[in-house]
């Protein structure tokens, strides 16, 4: 005997509770299934590496700029060692009287020879290769271009051929290169974020298409779009959270290995690129941002898919 059709009102009254564990049984459990969690893990790892690199480059540039912003070097080029030594001392005495100068140090020739030895070899310590006299000057503040010119004019009137160089100007091309690398890291993060959203969008569309018949049955049982969206969002949350955790572990492992390699260089400038606690907070926010991006993308994707069924 045929069963009489159930009135629409009774269908609504008999609708199952689509909250909590009951909703999870309506669709197959896809936790850790498919490549999407691993794709998210790789993308999050790339973001962690790019963010750590960009933050490290920013700290390196800021520390180098702060250390050299108030430093000036004077070069005295003279072939005769005795005359060169006299001119260096005269220049140091002249600069010491300047109110902008806080300290003056004539770099010893032995120290200069030691610095040049890796490039010149034994010739760095011989008199066959004349080495300019160098004077390190510390200023009370960062000098403007006009003030550097005034120092140059004051020295030129006393020591002919003396040259004043602002150390920060030497590294200007390096600063520009570091800034370009920081912008590159930001662009990479943006591209990876777009790729993450695209991967979640494709996965959500595929999951919805595979369970379209089940969604229609849930609609017939009185389920609402919000309840159906909530079911799919749970799967997205599980996969995104799992992928984000794995990605952070992989990314931090790569950052640690890179940090060990750079630390082995034992360079003062490279040492200024360490990460502080604020930087680590930014890195810690990356997996949270990845999960939120996945949830928002999944919700929008399922919402559009449900509207297309009407």
Coordinates of C-alpha atoms in Angstrom, one line a residue:
X1 CA 0.0 0.0 0.0
X2 CA 1.2 3.4 -0.9
X3 CA 2.1 5.7 1.9
X4 CA 0.1 9.0 1.7
X5 CA 2.2 12.1 1.1
X6 CA 3.3 13.9 4.2
X7 CA 1.9 17.5 4.5
X8 CA 4.5 20.2 4.3
X9 CA 3.8 21.4 7.8
X10 CA 4.5 17.9 9.2
X11 CA 7.7 17.7 7.2
X12 CA 8.9 20.9 8.8
X13 CA 7.9 19.6 12.3
X14 CA 9.7 16.4 11.7
X15 CA 12.9 18.1 10.5
X16 CA 15.9 16.8 12.3
X17 CA 18.0 18.9 14.5
X18 CA 20.9 20.0 12.3
X19 CA 23.0 21.2 15.2
X20 CA 25.9 19.5 16.9
X21 CA 26.8 15.8 16.3
X22 CA 23.5 15.2 14.4
X23 CA 24.6 17.4 11.5
X24 CA 27.9 15.7 11.2
X25 CA 26.2 12.4 10.4
X26 CA 24.3 13.9 7.5
X27 CA 27.4 14.2 5.4
X28 CA 30.4 11.8 5.1
X29 CA 33.3 12.7 7.5
X30 CA 36.0 14.2 5.3
X31 CA 38.4 15.1 8.1
X32 CA 42.1 15.1 6.9
X33 CA 40.8 13.7 3.6
X34 CA 42.0 14.9 0.2
X35 CA 44.9 17.1 -0.6
X36 CA 43.3 20.4 0.6
X37 CA 44.7 20.3 4.2
X38 CA 48.2 19.6 2.8
X39 CA 47.9 22.3 0.3
X40 CA 46.9 24.7 3.0
X41 CA 49.9 23.5 5.1
X42 CA 52.3 24.2 2.3
X43 CA 50.8 27.7 1.7
X44 CA 50.9 28.6 5.4
X45 CA 54.5 27.4 5.6
X46 CA 55.4 29.7 2.7
X47 CA 53.6 32.6 4.3
X48 CA 55.5 32.0 7.6
X49 CA 58.8 31.9 5.8
X50 CA 58.0 35.0 3.7
X51 CA 56.8 36.9 6.8
X52 CA 59.8 36.0 8.9
X53 CA 62.1 37.0 6.1
X54 CA 60.4 40.3 5.5
X55 CA 60.3 41.2 9.2
X56 CA 64.0 40.2 9.6
X57 CA 65.0 42.4 6.6
X58 CA 63.1 45.3 8.1
X59 CA 64.8 44.9 11.5
X60 CA 68.2 44.5 9.7
X61 CA 67.7 47.7 7.7
X62 CA 66.4 49.7 10.7
X63 CA 69.2 48.6 13.0
X64 CA 71.9 49.4 10.4
X65 CA 70.3 52.8 9.6
X66 CA 70.2 53.6 13.3
X67 CA 73.8 52.6 13.9
X68 CA 75.2 54.5 10.9
X69 CA 72.9 57.5 10.8
X70 CA 75.2 59.5 13.1
X71 CA 78.5 58.2 11.8
X72 CA 80.9 59.9 9.4
X73 CA 84.2 58.7 8.0
X74 CA 87.1 60.9 6.8
X75 CA 89.6 59.6 4.2
X76 CA 93.0 61.2 3.8
X77 CA 94.9 60.1 0.7
X78 CA 98.6 60.7 0.9
X79 CA 101.5 58.5 -0.3
X80 CA 104.0 59.7 2.2
X81 CA 103.3 57.8 5.6
X82 CA 104.7 60.6 7.8
X83 CA 102.7 63.4 6.0
X84 CA 99.6 61.2 6.0
X85 CA 99.9 60.7 9.7
X86 CA 100.4 64.4 10.4
X87 CA 97.4 65.3 8.2
X88 CA 95.2 62.7 10.0
X89 CA 96.0 64.2 13.4
X90 CA 95.4 67.7 12.1
X91 CA 92.1 66.7 10.7
X92 CA 91.1 65.0 14.0
X93 CA 92.0 68.1 16.0
X94 CA 89.9 70.3 13.6
X95 CA 86.9 68.0 13.8
X96 CA 87.1 67.7 17.6
X97 CA 86.3 71.4 17.8
X98 CA 83.1 71.1 15.9
X99 CA 80.0 71.2 18.1
X100 CA 78.2 68.5 16.1
X101 CA 81.1 66.0 16.7
X102 CA 81.0 63.9 19.9
X103 CA 84.0 61.7 19.3
X104 CA 86.9 61.4 16.9
X105 CA 89.1 58.3 16.4
X106 CA 92.0 57.9 14.0
X107 CA 92.0 54.3 12.9
X108 CA 95.4 52.7 13.4
X109 CA 97.3 51.5 10.3
X110 CA 97.6 48.0 11.8
X111 CA 93.9 47.8 12.1
X112 CA 93.4 49.0 8.5
X113 CA 96.0 46.4 7.3
X114 CA 94.1 43.6 9.1
X115 CA 90.8 44.7 7.5
X116 CA 92.4 44.8 4.0
X117 CA 94.4 41.6 4.3
X118 CA 91.7 39.2 3.0
X119 CA 91.7 41.2 -0.2
X120 CA 95.3 42.5 -0.6
X121 CA 97.1 39.7 1.2
X122 CA 100.6 40.5 2.6
X123 CA 100.7 43.7 0.5
X124 CA 98.2 45.3 2.9
X125 CA 101.0 45.5 5.6
X126 CA 103.7 46.7 3.3
X127 CA 104.5 50.3 2.3
X128 CA 104.3 49.4 -1.4
X129 CA 100.5 49.9 -1.3
X130 CA 99.6 53.3 0.2
X131 CA 96.5 52.9 2.4
X132 CA 94.5 56.1 3.1
X133 CA 94.2 57.3 6.6
X134 CA 90.7 56.8 8.1
X135 CA 89.1 58.8 10.8
X136 CA 85.9 57.6 12.5
X137 CA 83.6 60.4 13.7
X138 CA 80.5 60.1 15.9
X139 CA 78.0 62.9 15.6
X140 CA 75.5 64.0 18.2
X141 CA 72.7 63.4 15.7
X142 CA 72.0 62.6 12.1
X143 CA 73.7 65.3 10.0
X144 CA 71.9 66.8 7.0
X145 CA 73.5 67.1 3.6
X146 CA 74.3 70.8 4.3
X147 CA 76.1 69.9 7.6
X148 CA 78.2 67.2 5.9
X149 CA 79.2 69.8 3.3
X150 CA 80.2 72.2 6.0
X151 CA 82.4 69.6 7.6
X152 CA 83.9 68.9 4.2
X153 CA 84.7 72.6 3.7
X154 CA 86.2 72.9 7.1
X155 CA 88.5 70.0 6.5
X156 CA 89.5 71.0 3.0
X157 CA 90.7 74.4 4.3
X158 CA 93.1 72.6 6.6
X159 CA 94.0 69.3 4.9
X160 CA 94.0 69.3 1.1
X161 CA 92.4 66.1 -0.4
X162 CA 90.5 65.1 2.8
X163 CA 87.1 63.5 1.9
X164 CA 84.1 63.3 4.2
X165 CA 81.7 60.3 3.6
X166 CA 78.5 59.7 5.5
X167 CA 78.4 56.0 6.3
X168 CA 74.7 55.8 5.8
X169 CA 75.2 57.0 2.2
X170 CA 77.4 54.0 1.5
X171 CA 74.6 51.6 2.3
X172 CA 71.8 53.5 0.5
X173 CA 71.9 50.9 -2.4
X174 CA 71.7 48.1 0.2
X175 CA 68.8 49.8 1.9
X176 CA 67.0 50.1 -1.4
X177 CA 67.6 46.4 -2.1
X178 CA 66.3 45.4 1.3
X179 CA 63.2 47.5 0.8
X180 CA 62.6 45.8 -2.5
X181 CA 62.9 42.4 -0.9
X182 CA 60.4 43.4 1.8
X183 CA 57.9 44.5 -0.9
X184 CA 58.6 41.1 -2.6
X185 CA 57.8 39.3 0.6
X186 CA 54.5 41.2 0.9
X187 CA 53.6 40.4 -2.7
X188 CA 54.3 36.7 -2.0
X189 CA 52.1 36.8 1.0
X190 CA 49.3 38.3 -1.0
X191 CA 49.7 35.8 -3.8
X192 CA 49.7 32.9 -1.3
X193 CA 46.6 34.3 0.4
X194 CA 44.9 34.4 -3.0
X195 CA 46.0 30.8 -3.7
X196 CA 44.7 29.7 -0.3
X197 CA 41.3 31.3 -1.0
X198 CA 41.2 29.7 -4.5
X199 CA 42.0 26.3 -3.1
X200 CA 39.3 26.5 -0.4
X201 CA 36.8 27.8 -3.1
X202 CA 37.5 24.8 -5.4
X203 CA 37.4 22.3 -2.5
X204 CA 34.1 23.8 -1.2
X205 CA 32.5 23.7 -4.7
X206 CA 33.7 20.1 -5.2
X207 CA 32.3 19.0 -1.8
X208 CA 29.0 20.7 -2.5
X209 CA 28.7 19.1 -5.9
X210 CA 29.5 15.7 -4.5
X211 CA 26.8 16.0 -1.8
X212 CA 24.2 18.0 -3.8
X213 CA 21.7 15.2 -3.6
X214 CA 22.1 15.0 0.2
X215 CA 21.7 18.8 0.4
X216 CA 18.4 18.5 -1.5
X217 CA 17.2 15.9 0.9
X218 CA 18.1 18.1 3.8
X219 CA 16.1 20.9 2.2
X220 CA 13.1 18.6 1.9
X221 CA 13.4 17.7 5.5
X222 CA 13.2 21.4 6.4
X223 CA 16.8 22.2 6.8
X224 CA 17.7 25.9 6.2
X225 CA 20.6 27.3 4.2
X226 CA 22.3 28.5 7.3
X227 CA 22.2 25.0 8.8
X228 CA 23.6 23.5 5.6
X229 CA 26.3 26.1 5.4
X230 CA 27.2 25.4 9.1
X231 CA 27.7 21.7 8.2
X232 CA 30.2 22.5 5.4
X233 CA 31.9 25.1 7.5
X234 CA 32.8 22.5 10.1
X235 CA 34.6 20.5 7.5
X236 CA 36.4 23.6 6.3
X237 CA 37.4 24.5 9.8
X238 CA 38.8 21.0 10.5
X239 CA 40.8 20.9 7.3
X240 CA 42.0 24.5 7.6
X241 CA 43.0 24.2 11.3
X242 CA 44.9 21.0 10.6
X243 CA 46.7 22.4 7.6
X244 CA 47.5 25.6 9.4
X245 CA 49.1 23.8 12.4
X246 CA 51.2 21.6 10.1
X247 CA 52.2 24.6 8.0
X248 CA 53.3 26.7 11.0
X249 CA 55.4 23.8 12.2
X250 CA 57.0 23.4 8.8
X251 CA 57.5 27.1 8.4
X252 CA 59.1 27.6 11.8
X253 CA 61.4 24.7 11.2
X254 CA 62.6 26.3 8.0
X255 CA 63.0 29.7 9.7
X256 CA 65.0 28.1 12.5
X257 CA 67.3 26.3 10.0
X258 CA 67.9 29.6 8.0
X259 CA 68.5 31.4 11.3
X260 CA 71.2 28.9 12.2
X261 CA 72.9 29.3 8.8
X262 CA 72.9 33.1 9.1
X263 CA 74.1 33.0 12.7
X264 CA 77.1 31.0 11.6
X265 CA 78.2 34.0 9.5
X266 CA 79.0 35.8 12.7
X267 CA 78.3 39.1 11.1
X268 CA 77.3 42.2 13.1
X269 CA 75.0 43.5 10.3
X270 CA 73.3 40.1 9.9
X271 CA 72.9 39.9 13.7
X272 CA 70.7 43.0 13.6
X273 CA 68.0 41.1 11.7
X274 CA 66.8 39.1 14.6
X275 CA 63.1 38.9 15.4
X276 CA 61.6 40.5 18.5
X277 CA 58.4 39.5 20.4
X278 CA 56.2 41.7 18.3
X279 CA 57.5 39.9 15.1
X280 CA 56.7 36.5 16.7
X281 CA 53.2 37.7 17.5
X282 CA 52.7 38.6 13.8
X283 CA 53.9 35.2 12.8
X284 CA 51.6 33.6 15.4
X285 CA 48.7 35.4 13.8
X286 CA 49.3 33.8 10.4
X287 CA 47.6 30.5 11.1
X288 CA 44.7 32.3 12.7
X289 CA 44.4 34.5 9.6
X290 CA 44.6 31.4 7.4
X291 CA 41.7 29.7 9.2
X292 CA 39.6 32.8 9.1
X293 CA 40.3 33.3 5.4
X294 CA 39.3 29.6 4.7
X295 CA 36.1 30.0 6.8
X296 CA 35.0 33.2 5.0
X297 CA 35.8 31.8 1.6
X298 CA 34.0 28.5 2.4
X299 CA 30.9 30.4 3.7
X300 CA 30.7 32.6 0.6
X301 CA 31.3 29.7 -1.8
X302 CA 28.5 27.5 -0.2
X303 CA 26.2 30.5 -0.1
X304 CA 26.5 31.1 -3.8
X305 CA 26.1 27.4 -4.5
X306 CA 22.9 27.2 -2.4
X307 CA 21.5 30.2 -4.3
X308 CA 22.2 28.5 -7.6
X309 CA 19.9 25.6 -6.5
X310 CA 16.9 27.9 -6.2

